[in-house]
Amino acid sequence: MEKTEFLTPFGIEFNLAQGAMLDYEERVVRRASDLRTYYRDDDALEQLIAEGNDPLLYEVFEKDIPESYGHLRVVVSKLQPGKVGDEFFMTKGHYHTVSGTAEVYLCLRGAGYMLMKTMDGHSHEERMVPERLIYVPPHWAHRTVNTGDEPLISLCVYPGEAGHNYGDIKEQGFPQRVVEKDGSAVIEHS
Ligand code: PAN
Ligand code: ZN
């Protein structure tokens, strides 16, 4: 058995009604310019960056938990509502670097989808709504998409050693895109 890093037990404070981790220690911010090449409509993204002063699209609130074997990373992911062209705001999406590690997402607020895919061509989507937990099995890349008009907020828990592999998704994308058509959210498959 691998040796795990010693940590003194602790609690984490939440306001579940707001979907907020109150005593987070790190905050990762992703702005529109961080999502260049991810959306189908590059011009619409550039327009959003220029006219919206490079708006914040999503944040991840984190506790200082070791990114190593045996630990569980506990974070809150908060994705703003909006669209780039007709495509709803989404996270970059990633495989875990240690790809055989799972993750759970408990949706706290908002509405949207979890898009998932595997390296060998499977794809799958799950609806995200409050009080629904999505189990992302090992080997499935995952991306969240906000189809509502308020932030989509989830509590995520994943193994400390998982790591994030963004490169493969940046190059290949997902086979699913979630777009607005005639006023409703539609998942397109390529
Ligand atoms: C989540 C994600 C978070 C942001 O905590 O990191 O939703 O999405 P990206 O990392 O794809 O930008 C998670 O899946 N962690 O493993
Ligand atoms: Zn993940």
Tab-separated table of C-alpha atoms in Angstrom, residues 9-150:
chain	number	residue	atom	x	y	z
A	9	PRO	CA	-9.116	16.054	10.201
A	10	PHE	CA	-11.211	19.119	9.426
A	11	GLY	CA	-14.714	20.266	8.434
A	12	ILE	CA	-15.801	22.344	5.450
A	13	GLU	CA	-18.533	24.988	5.762
A	14	PHE	CA	-21.232	25.232	3.085
A	15	ASN	CA	-24.264	27.309	2.361
A	16	LEU	CA	-26.105	24.673	0.372
A	17	ALA	CA	-29.010	26.985	-0.522
A	18	GLN	CA	-26.529	29.308	-2.249
A	19	GLY	CA	-24.294	26.470	-3.431
A	20	ALA	CA	-21.315	28.105	-1.727
A	21	MET	CA	-18.246	26.635	-0.059
A	22	LEU	CA	-17.712	29.328	2.569
A	23	ASP	CA	-14.183	28.604	3.786
A	24	TYR	CA	-12.432	27.714	0.530
A	25	GLU	CA	-8.672	28.204	0.336
A	26	GLU	CA	-8.039	28.320	-3.419
A	27	ARG	CA	-10.143	29.793	-6.212
A	28	VAL	CA	-9.451	28.881	-9.832
A	29	VAL	CA	-10.906	31.368	-12.343
A	30	ARG	CA	-11.539	30.658	-16.026
A	31	ARG	CA	-12.277	33.617	-18.290
A	32	ALA	CA	-13.578	33.657	-21.846
A	33	SER	CA	-10.021	34.000	-23.211
A	34	ASP	CA	-9.054	30.731	-21.459
A	35	LEU	CA	-11.649	28.943	-23.618
A	36	ARG	CA	-10.228	29.988	-27.011
A	37	THR	CA	-10.621	27.135	-29.587
A	38	TYR	CA	-13.156	25.296	-27.405
A	39	TYR	CA	-16.348	26.759	-28.891
A	40	ARG	CA	-17.590	26.226	-32.414
A	41	ASP	CA	-17.952	29.962	-33.114
A	42	ASP	CA	-14.493	31.551	-32.648
A	43	ASP	CA	-15.765	34.970	-33.773
A	44	ALA	CA	-18.564	34.959	-31.200
A	45	LEU	CA	-16.017	34.137	-28.476
A	46	GLU	CA	-13.729	36.992	-29.594
A	47	GLN	CA	-16.709	39.334	-29.549
A	48	LEU	CA	-17.559	38.225	-26.003
A	49	ILE	CA	-13.936	38.795	-24.927
A	50	ALA	CA	-13.836	42.261	-26.530
A	51	GLU	CA	-17.269	43.526	-25.552
A	52	GLY	CA	-17.584	41.803	-22.187
A	53	ASN	CA	-14.064	42.714	-21.017
A	54	ASP	CA	-13.003	39.038	-20.962
A	55	PRO	CA	-15.776	37.887	-18.617
A	56	LEU	CA	-15.409	35.239	-15.969
A	57	LEU	CA	-17.077	32.034	-17.198
A	58	TYR	CA	-16.465	29.666	-14.308
A	59	GLU	CA	-14.729	29.219	-10.970
A	60	VAL	CA	-13.593	26.288	-8.867
A	61	PHE	CA	-13.479	26.739	-5.087
A	62	GLU	CA	-11.070	24.370	-3.400
A	63	LYS	CA	-9.801	23.231	-0.028
A	64	ASP	CA	-6.112	22.663	0.395
A	65	ILE	CA	-6.244	18.856	0.202
A	66	PRO	CA	-3.159	16.955	-1.019
A	67	GLU	CA	-3.249	15.956	-4.674
A	68	SER	CA	-1.948	12.539	-3.805
A	69	TYR	CA	-2.982	8.934	-3.316
A	70	GLY	CA	-5.459	8.194	-0.513
A	71	HIS	CA	-6.944	11.686	-0.256
A	72	LEU	CA	-10.253	12.964	-1.648
A	73	ARG	CA	-10.291	16.383	-3.290
A	74	VAL	CA	-13.474	18.305	-2.417
A	75	VAL	CA	-14.284	21.315	-4.623
A	76	VAL	CA	-17.236	23.428	-5.741
A	77	SER	CA	-17.549	24.182	-9.441
A	78	LYS	CA	-19.584	27.276	-10.433
A	79	LEU	CA	-20.363	27.815	-14.115
A	80	GLN	CA	-22.049	31.060	-15.191
A	81	PRO	CA	-25.079	31.085	-17.534
A	82	GLY	CA	-24.681	32.357	-21.079
A	83	LYS	CA	-23.814	31.388	-24.640
A	84	VAL	CA	-21.053	31.765	-27.205
A	85	GLY	CA	-23.059	32.106	-30.392
A	86	ASP	CA	-25.760	29.474	-29.890
A	87	GLU	CA	-23.552	27.233	-27.701
A	88	PHE	CA	-24.120	27.243	-23.951
A	89	PHE	CA	-21.276	28.094	-21.566
A	90	MET	CA	-19.260	25.020	-20.635
A	91	THR	CA	-16.134	23.960	-18.762
A	92	LYS	CA	-12.988	22.938	-20.665
A	93	GLY	CA	-13.492	19.302	-19.743
A	94	HIS	CA	-10.762	16.783	-19.079
A	95	TYR	CA	-9.741	13.201	-18.556
A	96	HIS	CA	-8.069	12.518	-15.254
A	97	THR	CA	-4.316	12.105	-15.701
A	98	VAL	CA	-4.625	8.877	-13.734
A	99	SER	CA	-7.477	7.928	-16.008
A	100	GLY	CA	-8.688	5.053	-13.853
A	101	THR	CA	-10.068	7.443	-11.231
A	102	ALA	CA	-13.770	8.282	-10.854
A	103	GLU	CA	-15.542	11.434	-9.665
A	104	VAL	CA	-18.944	12.360	-8.253
A	105	TYR	CA	-20.751	15.642	-8.986
A	106	LEU	CA	-23.671	16.560	-6.724
A	107	CYS	CA	-25.594	19.370	-8.403
A	108	LEU	CA	-26.528	22.045	-5.861
A	109	ARG	CA	-28.032	24.778	-8.075
A	110	GLY	CA	-28.929	25.494	-11.656
A	111	ALA	CA	-29.525	23.203	-14.606
A	112	GLY	CA	-27.463	21.695	-17.377
A	113	TYR	CA	-25.697	18.610	-18.639
A	114	MET	CA	-22.633	16.560	-17.909
A	115	LEU	CA	-21.102	15.480	-21.217
A	116	MET	CA	-18.873	12.403	-21.058
A	117	LYS	CA	-16.772	10.429	-23.511
A	118	THR	CA	-14.122	7.729	-23.541
A	119	MET	CA	-10.930	7.398	-25.592
A	120	ASP	CA	-12.411	4.420	-27.454
A	121	GLY	CA	-15.472	6.229	-28.782
A	122	HIS	CA	-18.245	5.903	-26.210
A	123	SER	CA	-20.238	8.998	-25.331
A	124	HIS	CA	-22.903	9.712	-22.749
A	125	GLU	CA	-24.805	12.650	-21.248
A	126	GLU	CA	-26.525	13.114	-17.909
A	127	ARG	CA	-28.943	15.854	-16.876
A	128	MET	CA	-27.717	18.002	-14.009
A	129	VAL	CA	-30.346	19.383	-11.645
A	130	PRO	CA	-30.231	20.061	-7.892
A	131	GLU	CA	-30.294	16.976	-5.668
A	132	ARG	CA	-29.059	14.749	-8.510
A	133	LEU	CA	-25.605	13.205	-8.244
A	134	ILE	CA	-23.713	12.202	-11.363
A	135	TYR	CA	-21.225	9.351	-11.085
A	136	VAL	CA	-18.410	9.783	-13.594
A	137	PRO	CA	-16.742	6.358	-13.837
A	138	PRO	CA	-12.994	5.885	-14.392
A	139	HIS	CA	-11.768	6.608	-17.955
A	140	TRP	CA	-14.617	9.014	-18.841
A	141	ALA	CA	-13.691	12.576	-19.808
A	142	HIS	CA	-16.235	15.027	-18.392
A	143	ARG	CA	-17.459	18.552	-19.147
A	144	THR	CA	-20.364	20.470	-17.627
A	145	VAL	CA	-22.682	22.735	-19.631
A	146	ASN	CA	-25.022	25.350	-18.164
A	147	THR	CA	-28.359	25.460	-20.008
A	148	GLY	CA	-30.165	27.549	-17.386
A	149	ASP	CA	-30.299	31.222	-16.499
A	150	GLU	CA	-28.494	31.039	-13.159
